[in-house]
Tab-separated table of N, CA and C in Angstrom:
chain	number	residue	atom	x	y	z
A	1	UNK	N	0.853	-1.161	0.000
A	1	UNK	CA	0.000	0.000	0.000
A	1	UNK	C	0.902	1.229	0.000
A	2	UNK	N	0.017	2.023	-0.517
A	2	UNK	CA	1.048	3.581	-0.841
A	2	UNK	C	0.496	4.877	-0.607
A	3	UNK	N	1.113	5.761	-0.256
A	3	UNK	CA	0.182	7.095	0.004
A	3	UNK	C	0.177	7.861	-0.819
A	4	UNK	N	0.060	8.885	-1.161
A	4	UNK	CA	-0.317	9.394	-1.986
A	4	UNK	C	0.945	10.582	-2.792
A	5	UNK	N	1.806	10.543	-2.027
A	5	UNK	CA	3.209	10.476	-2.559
A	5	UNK	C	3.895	9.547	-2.510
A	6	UNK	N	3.459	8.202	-2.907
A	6	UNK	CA	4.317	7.385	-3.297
A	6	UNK	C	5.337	6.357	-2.488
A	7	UNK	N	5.361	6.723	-0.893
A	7	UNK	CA	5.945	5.807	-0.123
A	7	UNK	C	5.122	4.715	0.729
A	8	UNK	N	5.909	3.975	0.480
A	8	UNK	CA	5.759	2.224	1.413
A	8	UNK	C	4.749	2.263	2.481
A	9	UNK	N	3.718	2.257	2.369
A	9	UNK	CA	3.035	2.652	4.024
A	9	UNK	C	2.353	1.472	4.730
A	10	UNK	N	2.115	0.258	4.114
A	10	UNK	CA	1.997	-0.835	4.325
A	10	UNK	C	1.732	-2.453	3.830
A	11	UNK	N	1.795	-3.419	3.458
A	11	UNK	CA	2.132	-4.518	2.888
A	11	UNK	C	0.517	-5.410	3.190
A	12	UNK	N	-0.009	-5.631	2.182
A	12	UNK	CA	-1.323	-6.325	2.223
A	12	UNK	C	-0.611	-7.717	2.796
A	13	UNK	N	-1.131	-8.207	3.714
A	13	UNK	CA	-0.769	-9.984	3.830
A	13	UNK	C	-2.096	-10.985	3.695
A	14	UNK	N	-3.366	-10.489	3.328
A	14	UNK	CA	-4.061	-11.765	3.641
A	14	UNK	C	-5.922	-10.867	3.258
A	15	UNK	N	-6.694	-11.471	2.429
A	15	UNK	CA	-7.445	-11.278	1.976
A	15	UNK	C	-8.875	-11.811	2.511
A	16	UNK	N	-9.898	-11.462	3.262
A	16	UNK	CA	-11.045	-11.774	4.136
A	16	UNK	C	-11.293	-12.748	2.262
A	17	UNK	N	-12.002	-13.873	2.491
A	17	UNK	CA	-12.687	-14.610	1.294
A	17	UNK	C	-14.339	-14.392	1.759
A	18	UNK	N	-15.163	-14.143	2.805
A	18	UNK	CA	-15.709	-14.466	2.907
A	18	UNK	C	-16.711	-13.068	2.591
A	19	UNK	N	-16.039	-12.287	2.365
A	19	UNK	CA	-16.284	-10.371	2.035
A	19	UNK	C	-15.561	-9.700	0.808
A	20	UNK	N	-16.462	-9.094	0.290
A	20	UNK	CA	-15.724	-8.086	-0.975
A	20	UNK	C	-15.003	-7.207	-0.423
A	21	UNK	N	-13.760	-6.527	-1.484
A	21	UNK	CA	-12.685	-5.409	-0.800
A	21	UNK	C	-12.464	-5.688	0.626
A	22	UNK	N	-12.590	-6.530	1.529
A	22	UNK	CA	-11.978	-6.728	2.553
A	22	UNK	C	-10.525	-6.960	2.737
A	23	UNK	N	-9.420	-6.205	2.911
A	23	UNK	CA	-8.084	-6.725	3.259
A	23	UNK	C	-7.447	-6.622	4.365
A	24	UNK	N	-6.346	-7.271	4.444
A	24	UNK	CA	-5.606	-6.873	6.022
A	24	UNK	C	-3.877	-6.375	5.707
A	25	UNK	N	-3.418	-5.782	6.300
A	25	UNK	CA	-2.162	-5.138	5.853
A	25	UNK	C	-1.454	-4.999	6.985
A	26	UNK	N	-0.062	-5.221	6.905
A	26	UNK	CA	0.556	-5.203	8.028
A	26	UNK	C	1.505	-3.343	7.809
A	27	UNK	N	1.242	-2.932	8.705
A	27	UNK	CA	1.804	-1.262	8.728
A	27	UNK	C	3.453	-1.219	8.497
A	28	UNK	N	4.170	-0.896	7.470
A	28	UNK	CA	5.540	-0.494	7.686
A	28	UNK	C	6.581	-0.426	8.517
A	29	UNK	N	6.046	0.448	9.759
A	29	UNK	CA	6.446	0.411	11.240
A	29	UNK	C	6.628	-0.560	12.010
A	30	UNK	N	5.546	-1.504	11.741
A	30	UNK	CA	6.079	-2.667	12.635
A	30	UNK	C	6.481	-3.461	11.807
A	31	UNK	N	6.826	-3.990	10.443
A	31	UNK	CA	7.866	-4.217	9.679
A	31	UNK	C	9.246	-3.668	9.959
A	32	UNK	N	9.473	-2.426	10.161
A	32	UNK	CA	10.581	-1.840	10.423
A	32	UNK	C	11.012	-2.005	11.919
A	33	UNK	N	10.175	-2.569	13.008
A	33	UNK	CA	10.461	-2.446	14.186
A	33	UNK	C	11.322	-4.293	13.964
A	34	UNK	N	10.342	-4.983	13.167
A	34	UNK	CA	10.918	-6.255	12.990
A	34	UNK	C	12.592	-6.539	12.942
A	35	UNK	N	12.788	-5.283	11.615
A	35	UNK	CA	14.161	-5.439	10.993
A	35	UNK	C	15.394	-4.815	12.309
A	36	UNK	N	14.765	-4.396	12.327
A	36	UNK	CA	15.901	-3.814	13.295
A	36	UNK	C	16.080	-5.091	14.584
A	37	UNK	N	15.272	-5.606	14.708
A	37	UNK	CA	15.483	-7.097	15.676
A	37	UNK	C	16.763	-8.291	14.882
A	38	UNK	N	17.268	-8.181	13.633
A	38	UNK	CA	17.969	-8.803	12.516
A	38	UNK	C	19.027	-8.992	13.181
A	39	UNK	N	19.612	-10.033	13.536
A	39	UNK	CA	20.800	-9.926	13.462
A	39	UNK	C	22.080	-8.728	12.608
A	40	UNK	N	21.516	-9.536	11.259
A	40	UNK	CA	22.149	-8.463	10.313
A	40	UNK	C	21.243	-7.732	9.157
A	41	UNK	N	21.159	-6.481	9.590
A	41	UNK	CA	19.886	-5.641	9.557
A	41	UNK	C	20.668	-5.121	8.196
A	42	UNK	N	19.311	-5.560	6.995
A	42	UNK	CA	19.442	-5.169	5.717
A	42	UNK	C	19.353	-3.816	5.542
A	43	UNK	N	19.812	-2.897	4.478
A	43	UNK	CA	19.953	-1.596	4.441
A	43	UNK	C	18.597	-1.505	3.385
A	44	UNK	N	18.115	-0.736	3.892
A	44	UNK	CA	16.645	-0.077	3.440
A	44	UNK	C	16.784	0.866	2.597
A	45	UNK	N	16.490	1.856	1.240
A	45	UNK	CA	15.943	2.569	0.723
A	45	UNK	C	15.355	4.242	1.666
A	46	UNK	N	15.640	4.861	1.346
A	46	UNK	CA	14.494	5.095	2.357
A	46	UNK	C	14.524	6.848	1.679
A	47	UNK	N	14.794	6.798	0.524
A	47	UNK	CA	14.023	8.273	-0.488
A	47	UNK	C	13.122	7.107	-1.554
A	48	UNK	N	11.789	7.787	-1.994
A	48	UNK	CA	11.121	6.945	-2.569
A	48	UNK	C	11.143	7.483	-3.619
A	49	UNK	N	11.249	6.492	-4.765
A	49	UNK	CA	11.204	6.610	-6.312
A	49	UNK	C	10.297	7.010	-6.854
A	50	UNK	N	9.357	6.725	-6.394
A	50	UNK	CA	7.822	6.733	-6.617
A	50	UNK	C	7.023	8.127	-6.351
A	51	UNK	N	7.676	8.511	-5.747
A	51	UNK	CA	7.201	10.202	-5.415
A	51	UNK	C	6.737	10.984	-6.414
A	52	UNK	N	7.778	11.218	-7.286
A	52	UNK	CA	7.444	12.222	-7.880
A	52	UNK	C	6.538	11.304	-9.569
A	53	UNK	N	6.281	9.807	-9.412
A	53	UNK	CA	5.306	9.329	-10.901
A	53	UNK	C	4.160	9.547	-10.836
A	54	UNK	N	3.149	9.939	-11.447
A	54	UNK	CA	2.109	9.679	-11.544
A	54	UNK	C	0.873	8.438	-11.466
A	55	UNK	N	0.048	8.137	-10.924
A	55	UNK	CA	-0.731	6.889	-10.647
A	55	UNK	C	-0.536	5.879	-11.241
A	56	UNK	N	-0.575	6.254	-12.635
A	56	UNK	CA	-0.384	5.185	-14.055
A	56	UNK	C	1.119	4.330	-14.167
A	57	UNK	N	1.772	5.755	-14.104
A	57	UNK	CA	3.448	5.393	-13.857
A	57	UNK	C	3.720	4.295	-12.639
A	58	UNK	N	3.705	4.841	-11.718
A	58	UNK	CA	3.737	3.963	-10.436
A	58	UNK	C	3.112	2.763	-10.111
A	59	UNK	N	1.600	2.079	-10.727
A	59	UNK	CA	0.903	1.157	-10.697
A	59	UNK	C	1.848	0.545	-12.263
A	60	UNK	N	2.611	0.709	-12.761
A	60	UNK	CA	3.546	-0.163	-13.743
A	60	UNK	C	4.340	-0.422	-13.134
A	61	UNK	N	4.956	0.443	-12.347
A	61	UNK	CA	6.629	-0.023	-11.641
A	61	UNK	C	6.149	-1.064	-10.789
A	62	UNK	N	4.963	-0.841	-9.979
A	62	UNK	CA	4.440	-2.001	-8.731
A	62	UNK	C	4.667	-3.191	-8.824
A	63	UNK	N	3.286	-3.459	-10.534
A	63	UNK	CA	2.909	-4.518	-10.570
A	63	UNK	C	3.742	-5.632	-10.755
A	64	UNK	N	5.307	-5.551	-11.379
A	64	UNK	CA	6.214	-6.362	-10.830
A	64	UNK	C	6.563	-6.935	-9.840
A	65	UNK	N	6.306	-6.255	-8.504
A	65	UNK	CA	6.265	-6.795	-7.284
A	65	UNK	C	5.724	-6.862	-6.623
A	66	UNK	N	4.357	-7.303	-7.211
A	66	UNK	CA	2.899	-7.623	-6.391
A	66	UNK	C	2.899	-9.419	-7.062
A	67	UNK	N	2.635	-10.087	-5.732
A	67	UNK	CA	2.672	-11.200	-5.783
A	67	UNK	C	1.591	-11.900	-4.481
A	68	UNK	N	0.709	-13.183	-5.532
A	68	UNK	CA	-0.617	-13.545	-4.502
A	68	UNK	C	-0.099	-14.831	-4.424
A	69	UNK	N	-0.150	-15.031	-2.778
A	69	UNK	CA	-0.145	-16.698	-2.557
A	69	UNK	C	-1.290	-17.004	-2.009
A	70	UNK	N	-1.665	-18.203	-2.276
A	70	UNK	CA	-2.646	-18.888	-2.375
A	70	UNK	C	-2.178	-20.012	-1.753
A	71	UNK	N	-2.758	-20.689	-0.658
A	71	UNK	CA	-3.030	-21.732	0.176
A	71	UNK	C	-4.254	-22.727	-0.475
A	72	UNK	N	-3.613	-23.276	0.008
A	72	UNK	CA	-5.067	-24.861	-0.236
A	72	UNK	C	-5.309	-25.492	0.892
């Protein structure tokens, strides 16, 4: 998920089936509170690319790294 300039603001993990547009997302922050627990704490990004594209622009760069798993 993204705000409206374009930075990281939180990570969908898991989709209600039993409801339309229902999702659940885990917030950035406590992603980031995670990493820093790392032993060896990966180096983050942290000016966003995405800032200055437009909706169209930015929903192209995404969709490369939008990925659905599916359980059985």
């Amino acid at each position: 998920m993204f705000d409206k300039n374009g930075n990281l603001i939180g990570i969908i993990t898991a989709k209600h089936a039993g409801a339309e547009n229902a999702s659940y997302a885990v917030k950035t922050s406590y992603l980031n509170s995670l990493i820093e627990l790392l032993d060896d704490e990966p180096k983050l990004q942290t000016v966003s690319i995405m800032a200055k594209q437009d909706i169209n622009t930015a929903s192209e760069i995404v969709k490369n790294f939008v990925f659905i798993v599916e359980g059985r």
